[in-house]
PDB file of C-alpha atoms in Angstrom:
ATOM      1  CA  UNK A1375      13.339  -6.253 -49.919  1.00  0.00           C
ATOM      2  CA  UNK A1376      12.376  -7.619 -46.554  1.00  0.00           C
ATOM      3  CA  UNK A1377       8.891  -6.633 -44.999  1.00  0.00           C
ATOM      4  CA  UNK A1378       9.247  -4.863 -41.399  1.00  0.00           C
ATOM      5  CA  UNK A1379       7.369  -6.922 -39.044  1.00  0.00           C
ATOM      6  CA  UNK A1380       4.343  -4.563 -37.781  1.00  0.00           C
ATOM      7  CA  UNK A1381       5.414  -2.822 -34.783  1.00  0.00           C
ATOM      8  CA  UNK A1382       3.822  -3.871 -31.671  1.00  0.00           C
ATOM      9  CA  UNK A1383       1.889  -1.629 -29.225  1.00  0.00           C
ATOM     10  CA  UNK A1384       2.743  -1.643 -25.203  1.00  0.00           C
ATOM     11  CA  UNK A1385      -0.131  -2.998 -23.479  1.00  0.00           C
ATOM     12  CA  UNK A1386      -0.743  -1.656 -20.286  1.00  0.00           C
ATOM     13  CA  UNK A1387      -1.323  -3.885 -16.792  1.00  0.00           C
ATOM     14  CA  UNK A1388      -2.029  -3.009 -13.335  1.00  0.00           C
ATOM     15  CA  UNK A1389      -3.417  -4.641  -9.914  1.00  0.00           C
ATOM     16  CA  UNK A1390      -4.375  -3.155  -6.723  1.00  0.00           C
ATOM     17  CA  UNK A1391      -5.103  -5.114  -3.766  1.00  0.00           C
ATOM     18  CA  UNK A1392      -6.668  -3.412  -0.532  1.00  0.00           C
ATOM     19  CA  UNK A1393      -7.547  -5.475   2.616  1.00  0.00           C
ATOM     20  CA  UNK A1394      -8.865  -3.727   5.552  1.00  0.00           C
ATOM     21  CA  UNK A1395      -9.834  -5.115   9.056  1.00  0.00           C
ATOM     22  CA  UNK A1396     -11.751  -3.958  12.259  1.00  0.00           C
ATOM     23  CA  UNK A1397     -10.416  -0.409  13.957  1.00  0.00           C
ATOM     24  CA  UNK A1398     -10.734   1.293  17.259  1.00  0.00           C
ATOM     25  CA  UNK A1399     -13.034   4.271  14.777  1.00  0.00           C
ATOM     26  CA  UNK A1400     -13.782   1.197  12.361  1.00  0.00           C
ATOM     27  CA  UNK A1401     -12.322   0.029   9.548  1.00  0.00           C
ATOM     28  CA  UNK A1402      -8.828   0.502   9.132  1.00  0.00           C
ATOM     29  CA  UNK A1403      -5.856  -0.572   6.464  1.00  0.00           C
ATOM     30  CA  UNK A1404      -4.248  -3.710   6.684  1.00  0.00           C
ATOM     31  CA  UNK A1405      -2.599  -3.728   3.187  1.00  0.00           C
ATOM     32  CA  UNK A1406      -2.015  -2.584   0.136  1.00  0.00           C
ATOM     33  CA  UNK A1407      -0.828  -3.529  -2.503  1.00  0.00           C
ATOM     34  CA  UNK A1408      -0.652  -1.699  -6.294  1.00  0.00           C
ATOM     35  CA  UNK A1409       1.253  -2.788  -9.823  1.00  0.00           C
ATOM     36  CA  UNK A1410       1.539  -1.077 -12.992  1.00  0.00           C
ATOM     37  CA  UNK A1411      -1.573   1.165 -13.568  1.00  0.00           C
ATOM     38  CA  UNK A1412      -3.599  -0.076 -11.330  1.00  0.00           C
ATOM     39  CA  UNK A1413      -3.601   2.310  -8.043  1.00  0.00           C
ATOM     40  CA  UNK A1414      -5.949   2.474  -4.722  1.00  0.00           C
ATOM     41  CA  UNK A1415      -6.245   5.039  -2.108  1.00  0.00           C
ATOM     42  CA  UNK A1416      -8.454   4.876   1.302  1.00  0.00           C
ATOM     43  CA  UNK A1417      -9.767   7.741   2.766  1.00  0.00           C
ATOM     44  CA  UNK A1418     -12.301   8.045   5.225  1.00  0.00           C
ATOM     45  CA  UNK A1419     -15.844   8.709   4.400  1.00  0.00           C
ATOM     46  CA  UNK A1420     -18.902   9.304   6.591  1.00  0.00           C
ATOM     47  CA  UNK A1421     -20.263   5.878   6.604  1.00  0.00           C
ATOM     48  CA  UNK A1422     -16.557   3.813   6.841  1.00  0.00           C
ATOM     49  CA  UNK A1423     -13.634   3.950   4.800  1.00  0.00           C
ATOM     50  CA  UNK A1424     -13.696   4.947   1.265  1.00  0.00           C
ATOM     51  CA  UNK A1425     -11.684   2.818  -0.957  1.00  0.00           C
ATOM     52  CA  UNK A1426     -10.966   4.420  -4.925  1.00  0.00           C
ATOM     53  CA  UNK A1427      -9.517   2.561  -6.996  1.00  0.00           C
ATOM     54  CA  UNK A1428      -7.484   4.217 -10.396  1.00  0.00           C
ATOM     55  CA  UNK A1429      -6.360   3.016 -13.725  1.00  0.00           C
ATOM     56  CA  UNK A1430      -3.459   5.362 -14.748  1.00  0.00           C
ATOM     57  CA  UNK A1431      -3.166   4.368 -18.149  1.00  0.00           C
ATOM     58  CA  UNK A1432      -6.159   6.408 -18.788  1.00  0.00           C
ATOM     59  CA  UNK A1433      -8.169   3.771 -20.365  1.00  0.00           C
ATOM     60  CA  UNK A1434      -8.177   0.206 -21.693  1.00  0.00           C
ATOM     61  CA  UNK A1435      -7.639  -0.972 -25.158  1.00  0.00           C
ATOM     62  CA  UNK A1436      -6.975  -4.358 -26.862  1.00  0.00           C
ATOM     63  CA  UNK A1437      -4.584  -6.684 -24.634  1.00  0.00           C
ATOM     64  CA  UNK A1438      -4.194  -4.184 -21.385  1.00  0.00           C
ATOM     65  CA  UNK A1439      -5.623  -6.109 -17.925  1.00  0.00           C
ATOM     66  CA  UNK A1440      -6.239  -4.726 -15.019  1.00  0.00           C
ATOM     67  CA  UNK A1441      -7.018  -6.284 -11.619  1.00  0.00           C
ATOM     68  CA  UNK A1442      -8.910  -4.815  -8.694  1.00  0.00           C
ATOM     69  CA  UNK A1443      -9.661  -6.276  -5.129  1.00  0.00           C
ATOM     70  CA  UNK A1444     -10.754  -6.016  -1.770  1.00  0.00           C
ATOM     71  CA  UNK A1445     -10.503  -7.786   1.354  1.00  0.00           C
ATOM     72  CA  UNK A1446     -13.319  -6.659   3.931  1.00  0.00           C
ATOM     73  CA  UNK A1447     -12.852  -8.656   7.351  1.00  0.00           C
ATOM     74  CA  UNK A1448     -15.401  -9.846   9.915  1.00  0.00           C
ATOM     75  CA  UNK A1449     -17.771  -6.718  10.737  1.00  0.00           C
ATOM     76  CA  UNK A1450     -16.266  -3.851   8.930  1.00  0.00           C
ATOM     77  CA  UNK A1451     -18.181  -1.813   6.063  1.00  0.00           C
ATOM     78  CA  UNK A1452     -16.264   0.001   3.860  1.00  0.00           C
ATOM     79  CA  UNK A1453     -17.330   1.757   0.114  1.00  0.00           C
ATOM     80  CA  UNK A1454     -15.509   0.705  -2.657  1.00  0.00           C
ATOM     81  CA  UNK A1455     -15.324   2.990  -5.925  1.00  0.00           C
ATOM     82  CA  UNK A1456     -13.405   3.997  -8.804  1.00  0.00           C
ATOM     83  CA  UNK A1457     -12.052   7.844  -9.253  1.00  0.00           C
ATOM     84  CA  UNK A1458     -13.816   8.477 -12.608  1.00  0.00           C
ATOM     85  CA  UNK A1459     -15.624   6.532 -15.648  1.00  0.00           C
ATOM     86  CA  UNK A1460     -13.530   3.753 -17.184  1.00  0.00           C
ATOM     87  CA  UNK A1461     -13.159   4.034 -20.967  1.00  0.00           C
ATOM     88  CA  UNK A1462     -12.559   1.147 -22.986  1.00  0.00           C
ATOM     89  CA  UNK A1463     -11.365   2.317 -26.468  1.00  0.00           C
ATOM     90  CA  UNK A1464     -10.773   0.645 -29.963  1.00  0.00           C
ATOM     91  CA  UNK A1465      -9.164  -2.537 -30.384  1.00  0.00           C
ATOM     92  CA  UNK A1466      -6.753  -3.493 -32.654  1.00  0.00           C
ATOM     93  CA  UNK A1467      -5.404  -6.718 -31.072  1.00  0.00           C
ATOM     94  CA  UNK A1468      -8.331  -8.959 -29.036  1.00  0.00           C
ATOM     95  CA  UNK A1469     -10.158  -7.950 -25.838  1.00  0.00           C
ATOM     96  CA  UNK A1470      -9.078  -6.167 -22.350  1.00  0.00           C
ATOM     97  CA  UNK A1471      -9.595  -7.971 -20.164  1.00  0.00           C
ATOM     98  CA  UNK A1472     -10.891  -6.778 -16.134  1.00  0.00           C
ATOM     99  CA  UNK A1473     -11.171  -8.845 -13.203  1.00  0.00           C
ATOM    100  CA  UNK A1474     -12.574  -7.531 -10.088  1.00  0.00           C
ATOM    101  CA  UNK A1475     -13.287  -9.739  -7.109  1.00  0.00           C
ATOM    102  CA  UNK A1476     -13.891  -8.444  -3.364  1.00  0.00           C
ATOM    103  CA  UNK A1477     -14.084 -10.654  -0.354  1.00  0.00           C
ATOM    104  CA  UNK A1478     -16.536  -9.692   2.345  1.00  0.00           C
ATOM    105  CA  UNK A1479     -15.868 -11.181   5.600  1.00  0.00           C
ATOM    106  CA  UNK A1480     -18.422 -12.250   8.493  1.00  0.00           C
ATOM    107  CA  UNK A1481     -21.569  -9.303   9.225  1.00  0.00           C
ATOM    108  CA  UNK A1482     -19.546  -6.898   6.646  1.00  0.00           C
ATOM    109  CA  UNK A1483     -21.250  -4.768   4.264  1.00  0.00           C
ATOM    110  CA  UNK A1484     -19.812  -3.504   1.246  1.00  0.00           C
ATOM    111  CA  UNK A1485     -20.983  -0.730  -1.504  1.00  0.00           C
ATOM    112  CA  UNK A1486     -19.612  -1.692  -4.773  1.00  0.00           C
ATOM    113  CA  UNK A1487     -20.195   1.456  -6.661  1.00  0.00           C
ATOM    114  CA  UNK A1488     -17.907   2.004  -9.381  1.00  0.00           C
ATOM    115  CA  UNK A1489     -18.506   5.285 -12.008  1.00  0.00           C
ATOM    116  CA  UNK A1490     -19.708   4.085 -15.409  1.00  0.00           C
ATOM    117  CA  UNK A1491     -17.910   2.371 -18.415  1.00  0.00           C
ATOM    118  CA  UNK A1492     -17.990   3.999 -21.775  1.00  0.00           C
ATOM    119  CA  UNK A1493     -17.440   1.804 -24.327  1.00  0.00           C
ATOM    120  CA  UNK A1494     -16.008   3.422 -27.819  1.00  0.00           C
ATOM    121  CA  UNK A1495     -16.463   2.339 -31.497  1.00  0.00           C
ATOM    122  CA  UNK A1496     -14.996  -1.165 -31.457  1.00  0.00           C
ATOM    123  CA  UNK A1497     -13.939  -1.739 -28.677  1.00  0.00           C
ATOM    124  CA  UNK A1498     -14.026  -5.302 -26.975  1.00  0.00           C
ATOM    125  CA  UNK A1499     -14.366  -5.459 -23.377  1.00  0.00           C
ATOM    126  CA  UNK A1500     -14.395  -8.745 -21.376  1.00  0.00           C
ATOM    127  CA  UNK A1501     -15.121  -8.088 -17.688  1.00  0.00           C
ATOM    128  CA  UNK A1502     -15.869 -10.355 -14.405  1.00  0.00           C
ATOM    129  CA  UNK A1503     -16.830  -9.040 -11.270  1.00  0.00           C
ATOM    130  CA  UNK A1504     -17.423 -11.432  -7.810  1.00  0.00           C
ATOM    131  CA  UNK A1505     -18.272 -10.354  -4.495  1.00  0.00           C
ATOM    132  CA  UNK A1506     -17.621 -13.496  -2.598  1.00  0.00           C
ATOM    133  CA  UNK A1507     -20.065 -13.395   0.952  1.00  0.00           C
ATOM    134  CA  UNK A1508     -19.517 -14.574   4.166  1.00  0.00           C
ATOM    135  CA  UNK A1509     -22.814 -15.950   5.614  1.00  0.00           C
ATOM    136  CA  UNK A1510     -24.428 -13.339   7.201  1.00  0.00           C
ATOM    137  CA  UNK A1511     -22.776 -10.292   5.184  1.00  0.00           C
ATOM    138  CA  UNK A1512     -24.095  -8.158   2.843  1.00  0.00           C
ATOM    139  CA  UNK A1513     -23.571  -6.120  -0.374  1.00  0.00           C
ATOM    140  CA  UNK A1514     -24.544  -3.195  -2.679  1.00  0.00           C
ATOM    141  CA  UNK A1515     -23.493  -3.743  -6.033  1.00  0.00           C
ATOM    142  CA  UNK A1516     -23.367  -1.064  -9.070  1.00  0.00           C
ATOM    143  CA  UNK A1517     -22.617  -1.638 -12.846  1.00  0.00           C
ATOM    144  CA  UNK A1518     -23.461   1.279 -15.321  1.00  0.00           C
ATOM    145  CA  UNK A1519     -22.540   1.103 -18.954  1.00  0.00           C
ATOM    146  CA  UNK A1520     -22.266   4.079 -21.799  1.00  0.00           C
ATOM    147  CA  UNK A1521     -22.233   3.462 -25.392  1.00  0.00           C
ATOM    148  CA  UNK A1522     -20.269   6.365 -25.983  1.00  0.00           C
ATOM    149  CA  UNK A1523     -20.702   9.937 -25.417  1.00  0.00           C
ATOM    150  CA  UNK A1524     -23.885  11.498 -26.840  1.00  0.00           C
ATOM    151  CA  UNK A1525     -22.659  15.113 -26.112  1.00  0.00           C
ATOM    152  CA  UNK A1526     -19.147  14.537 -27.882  1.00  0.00           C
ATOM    153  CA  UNK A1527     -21.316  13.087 -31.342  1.00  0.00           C
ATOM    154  CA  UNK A1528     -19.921  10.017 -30.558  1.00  0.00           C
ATOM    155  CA  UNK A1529     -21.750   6.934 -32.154  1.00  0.00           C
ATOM    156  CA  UNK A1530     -20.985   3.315 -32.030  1.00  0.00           C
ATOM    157  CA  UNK A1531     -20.721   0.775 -35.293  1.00  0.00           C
ATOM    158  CA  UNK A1532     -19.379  -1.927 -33.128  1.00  0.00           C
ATOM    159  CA  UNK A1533     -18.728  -3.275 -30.178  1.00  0.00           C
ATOM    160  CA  UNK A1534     -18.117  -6.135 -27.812  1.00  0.00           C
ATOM    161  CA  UNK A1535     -18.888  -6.578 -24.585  1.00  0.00           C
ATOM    162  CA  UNK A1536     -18.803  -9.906 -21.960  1.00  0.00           C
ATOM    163  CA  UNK A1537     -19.230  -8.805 -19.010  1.00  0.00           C
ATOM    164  CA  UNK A1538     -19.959 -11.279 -16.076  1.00  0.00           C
ATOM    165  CA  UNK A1539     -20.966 -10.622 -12.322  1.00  0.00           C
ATOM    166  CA  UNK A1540     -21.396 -12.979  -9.530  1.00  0.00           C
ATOM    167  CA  UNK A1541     -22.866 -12.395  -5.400  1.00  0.00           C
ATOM    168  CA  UNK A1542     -21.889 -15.579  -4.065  1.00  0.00           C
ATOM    169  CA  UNK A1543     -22.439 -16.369  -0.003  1.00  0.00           C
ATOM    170  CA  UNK A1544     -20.774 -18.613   1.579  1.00  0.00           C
ATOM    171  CA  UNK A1545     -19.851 -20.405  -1.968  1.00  0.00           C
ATOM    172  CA  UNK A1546     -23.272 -20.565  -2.780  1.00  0.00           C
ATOM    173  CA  UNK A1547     -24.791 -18.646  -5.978  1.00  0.00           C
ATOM    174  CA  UNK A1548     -26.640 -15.738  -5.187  1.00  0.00           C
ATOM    175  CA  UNK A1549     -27.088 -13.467  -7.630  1.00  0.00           C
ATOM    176  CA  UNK A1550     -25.205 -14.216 -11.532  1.00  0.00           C
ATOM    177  CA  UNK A1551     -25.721 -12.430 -14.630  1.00  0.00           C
ATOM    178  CA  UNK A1552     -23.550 -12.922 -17.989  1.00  0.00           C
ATOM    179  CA  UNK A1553     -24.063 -10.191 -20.692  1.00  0.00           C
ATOM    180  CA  UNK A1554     -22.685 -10.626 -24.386  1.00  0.00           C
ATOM    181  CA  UNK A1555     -23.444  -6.968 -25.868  1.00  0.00           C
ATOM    182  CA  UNK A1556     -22.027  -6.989 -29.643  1.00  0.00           C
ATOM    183  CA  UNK A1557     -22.796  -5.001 -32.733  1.00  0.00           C
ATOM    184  CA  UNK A1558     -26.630  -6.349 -33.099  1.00  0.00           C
ATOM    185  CA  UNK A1559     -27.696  -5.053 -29.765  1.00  0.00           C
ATOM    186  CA  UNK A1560     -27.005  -1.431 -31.008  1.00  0.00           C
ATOM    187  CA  UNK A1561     -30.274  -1.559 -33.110  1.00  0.00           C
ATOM    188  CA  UNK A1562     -32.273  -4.283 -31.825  1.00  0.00           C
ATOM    189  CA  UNK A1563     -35.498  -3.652 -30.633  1.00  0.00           C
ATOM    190  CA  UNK A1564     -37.448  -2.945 -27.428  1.00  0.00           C
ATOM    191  CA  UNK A1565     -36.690  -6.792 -26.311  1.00  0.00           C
ATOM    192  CA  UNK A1566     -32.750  -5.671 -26.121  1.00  0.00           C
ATOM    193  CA  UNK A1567     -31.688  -2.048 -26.000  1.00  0.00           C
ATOM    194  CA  UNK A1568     -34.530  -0.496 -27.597  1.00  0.00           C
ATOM    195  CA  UNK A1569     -31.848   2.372 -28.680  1.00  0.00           C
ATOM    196  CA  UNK A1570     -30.875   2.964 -25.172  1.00  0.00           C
ATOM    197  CA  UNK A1571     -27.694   4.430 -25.063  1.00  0.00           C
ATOM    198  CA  UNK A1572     -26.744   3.710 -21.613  1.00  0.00           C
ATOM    199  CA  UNK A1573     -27.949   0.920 -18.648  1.00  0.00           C
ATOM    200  CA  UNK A1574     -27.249  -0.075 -15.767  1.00  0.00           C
ATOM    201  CA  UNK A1575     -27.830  -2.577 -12.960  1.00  0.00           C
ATOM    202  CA  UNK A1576     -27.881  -1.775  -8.975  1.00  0.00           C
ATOM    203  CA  UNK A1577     -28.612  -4.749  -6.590  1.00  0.00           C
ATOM    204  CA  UNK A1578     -28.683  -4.829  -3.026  1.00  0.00           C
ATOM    205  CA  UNK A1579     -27.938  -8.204  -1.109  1.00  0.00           C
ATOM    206  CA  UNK A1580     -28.839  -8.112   2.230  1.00  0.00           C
ATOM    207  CA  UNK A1581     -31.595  -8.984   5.021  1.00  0.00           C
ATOM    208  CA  UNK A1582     -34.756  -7.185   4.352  1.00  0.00           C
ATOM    209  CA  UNK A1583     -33.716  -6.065   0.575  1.00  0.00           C
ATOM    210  CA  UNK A1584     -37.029  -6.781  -0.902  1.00  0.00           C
ATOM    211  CA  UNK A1585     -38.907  -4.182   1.612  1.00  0.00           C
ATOM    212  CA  UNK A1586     -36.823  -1.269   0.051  1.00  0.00           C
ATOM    213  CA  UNK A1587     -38.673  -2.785  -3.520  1.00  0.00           C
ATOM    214  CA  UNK A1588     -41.345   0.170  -2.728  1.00  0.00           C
ATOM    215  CA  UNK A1589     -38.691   3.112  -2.064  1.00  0.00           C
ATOM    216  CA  UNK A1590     -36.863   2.159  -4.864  1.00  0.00           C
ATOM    217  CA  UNK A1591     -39.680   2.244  -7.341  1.00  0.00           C
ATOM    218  CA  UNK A1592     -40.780   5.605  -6.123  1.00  0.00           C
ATOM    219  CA  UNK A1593     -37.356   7.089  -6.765  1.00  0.00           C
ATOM    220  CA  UNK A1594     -37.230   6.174 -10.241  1.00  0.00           C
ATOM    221  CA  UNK A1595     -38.877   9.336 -11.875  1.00  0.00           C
ATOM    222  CA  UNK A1596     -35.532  10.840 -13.544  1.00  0.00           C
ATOM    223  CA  UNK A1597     -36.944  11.996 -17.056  1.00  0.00           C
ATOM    224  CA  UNK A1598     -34.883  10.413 -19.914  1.00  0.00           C
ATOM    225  CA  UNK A1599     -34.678   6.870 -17.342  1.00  0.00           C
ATOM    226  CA  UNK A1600     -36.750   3.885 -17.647  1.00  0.00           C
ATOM    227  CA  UNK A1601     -36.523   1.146 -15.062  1.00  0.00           C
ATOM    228  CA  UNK A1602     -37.866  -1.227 -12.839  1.00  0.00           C
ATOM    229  CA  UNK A1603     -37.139  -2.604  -9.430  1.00  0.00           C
ATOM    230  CA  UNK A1604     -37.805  -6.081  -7.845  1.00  0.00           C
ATOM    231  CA  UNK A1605     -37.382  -7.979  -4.610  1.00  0.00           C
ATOM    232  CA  UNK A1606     -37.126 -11.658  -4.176  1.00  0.00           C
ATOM    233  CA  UNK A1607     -35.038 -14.060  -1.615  1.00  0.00           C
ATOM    234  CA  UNK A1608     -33.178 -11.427  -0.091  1.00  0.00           C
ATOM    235  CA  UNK A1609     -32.556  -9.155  -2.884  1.00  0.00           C
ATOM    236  CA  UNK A1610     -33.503  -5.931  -4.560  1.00  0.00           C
ATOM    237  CA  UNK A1611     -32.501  -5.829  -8.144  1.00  0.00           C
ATOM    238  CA  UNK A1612     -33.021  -2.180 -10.243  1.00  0.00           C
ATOM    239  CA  UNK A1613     -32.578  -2.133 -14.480  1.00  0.00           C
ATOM    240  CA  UNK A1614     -32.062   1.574 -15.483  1.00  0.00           C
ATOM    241  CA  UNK A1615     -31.896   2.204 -19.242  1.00  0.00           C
ATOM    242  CA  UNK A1616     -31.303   5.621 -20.810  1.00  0.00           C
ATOM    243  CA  UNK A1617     -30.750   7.887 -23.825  1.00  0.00           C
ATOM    244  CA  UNK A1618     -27.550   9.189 -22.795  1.00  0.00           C
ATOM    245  CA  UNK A1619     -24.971   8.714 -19.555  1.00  0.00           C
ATOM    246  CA  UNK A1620     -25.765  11.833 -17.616  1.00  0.00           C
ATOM    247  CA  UNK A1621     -30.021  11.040 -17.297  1.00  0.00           C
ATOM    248  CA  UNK A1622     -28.641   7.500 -16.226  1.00  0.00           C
ATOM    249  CA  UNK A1623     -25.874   8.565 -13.381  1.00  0.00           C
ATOM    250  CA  UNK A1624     -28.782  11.487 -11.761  1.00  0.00           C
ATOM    251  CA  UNK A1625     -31.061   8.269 -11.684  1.00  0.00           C
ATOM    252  CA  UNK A1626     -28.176   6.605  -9.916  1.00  0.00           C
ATOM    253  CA  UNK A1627     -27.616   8.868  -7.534  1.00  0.00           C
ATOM    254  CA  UNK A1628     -31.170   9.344  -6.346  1.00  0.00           C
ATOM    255  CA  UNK A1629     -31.542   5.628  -5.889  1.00  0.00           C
ATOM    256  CA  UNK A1630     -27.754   5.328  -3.500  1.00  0.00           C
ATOM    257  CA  UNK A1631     -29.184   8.306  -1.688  1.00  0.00           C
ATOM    258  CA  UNK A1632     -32.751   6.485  -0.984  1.00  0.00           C
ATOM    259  CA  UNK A1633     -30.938   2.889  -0.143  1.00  0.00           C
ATOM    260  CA  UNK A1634     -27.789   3.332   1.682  1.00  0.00           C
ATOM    261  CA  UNK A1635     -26.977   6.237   4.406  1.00  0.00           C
ATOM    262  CA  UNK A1636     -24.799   8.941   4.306  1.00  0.00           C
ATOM    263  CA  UNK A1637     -23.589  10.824   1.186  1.00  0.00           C
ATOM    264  CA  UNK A1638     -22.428   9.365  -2.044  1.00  0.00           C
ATOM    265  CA  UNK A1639     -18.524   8.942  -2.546  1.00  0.00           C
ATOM    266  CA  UNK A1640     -16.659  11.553  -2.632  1.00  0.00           C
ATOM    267  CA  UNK A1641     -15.142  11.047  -6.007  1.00  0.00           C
ATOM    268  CA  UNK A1642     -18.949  11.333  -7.183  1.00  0.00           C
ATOM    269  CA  UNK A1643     -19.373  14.156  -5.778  1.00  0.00           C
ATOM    270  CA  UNK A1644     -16.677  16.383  -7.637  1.00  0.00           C
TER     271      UNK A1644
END
């Protein structure tokens, strides 16, 4: 009798593309394009346009992609965000693989602030993120990470994460940090996690960054939260770690409040 090959699984890929360009009441859609699961919407928000970007599927699981990016042109500022967490769940066939790379035109701003990742039992993960600067533009950027659920009982055995982000300007390096999270992290000691069960980095490129070093620090006081904030060659760079999500995304949101005006997202808000 002949063996039935193993059936195989439909993977799931998307891409959304958004550019948007100078308006008579700012920024304003130029196009858009969206592919598989991968959706975006733009609404407007109090400081600019408010750019969401959606994964259908639901989550991401071994051999899905998915593909986000913006275009920002000369002088507009714009908030780019994600409707809800992303959840990358258990593997059975290599990583998923995200890619997420936004182009900031000259004197732009953007406010990378997607919700958190959760990351599930053995799941594998590889991420890259790159905000590519003009000169003289700027950037907030936001990555928070959950290792799974502490409400739901959830606990992890394994894991794999690679998750890369890059602020270039002008081509040049300005801010890179590669993470490899795998199984060992989970119960390393205080020179890793330190049984942290979620982190999370903010950084803000952007003339005068290291003077908001002081009203960062003093907004870091969320119980559950340890972090620290520094300031160096036009940057401000905040590490959050945490016992669970929730502490973690209250600290967040007290910190966007104290560095960047107006409300949070909407989608944050909900």
């Amino acid at each position: 009798m002949t063996a039935c090959p193993a059936p195989l699984h439909q993977r799931s890929h998307g891409a959304a593309h958004v550019g948007l360009l100078p308006g008579p009441a700012g920024a304003r859609l130029d196009r858009l394009h969206q592919a598989g699961s991968a959706k975006a919407f733009v609404h407007s928000g109090a400081s600019g346009p408010e750019v969401v970007f959606l994964n259908t599927s639901g989550g991401l699981a071994g051999g899905d992609t998915l593909a986000y990016c913006l275009d920002l042109a000369a002088g507009c500022q714009a908030t780019a965000t994600t409707q809800t967490a992303e959840r990358a769940y258990r593997s059975t066939g290599g990583p998923a693989h995200v890619t997420v790379r936004h182009v900031v035109g000259a004197g732009a701003h953007l406010d990378w602030l997607p919700q958190e990742t959760i990351l599930y039992d053995s799941s594998d993960l590889h991420r890259e993120t790159t905000i590519d600067l003009a000169e003289d533009a700027s950037c907030l950027m936001l990555e928070a990470v959950v290792l799974g659920r502490a409400a739901m009982g959830e606990t992890l055995e394994d894991v794999t994460l690679r998750d890369t982000r890059r602020i270039m300007r002008a081509g040049r390096p300005v801010l890179i940090e590669p993470l490899h999270l795998v199984a060992g992290a989970l119960t390393a000691g205080p020179a890793v996690l330190g049984g942290a069960r979620a982190f999370a980095t903010l950084a803000l490129v952007a003339p005068g960054a290291m003077d908001a070093v002081g009203r960062a620090r003093a907004e870091l006081t969320e119980e559950g939260v340890t972090g620290g904030a520094s300031g160096f060659d036009g940057k401000l760079v905040i590490r959050l770690m945490a016992g669970d999500g929730w502490p973690l995304k209250r600290q967040i949101m007290r910190l966007l409040r104290a560095l960047r005006p107006g409300p949070l997202p909407r989608v944050w808000q909900n």
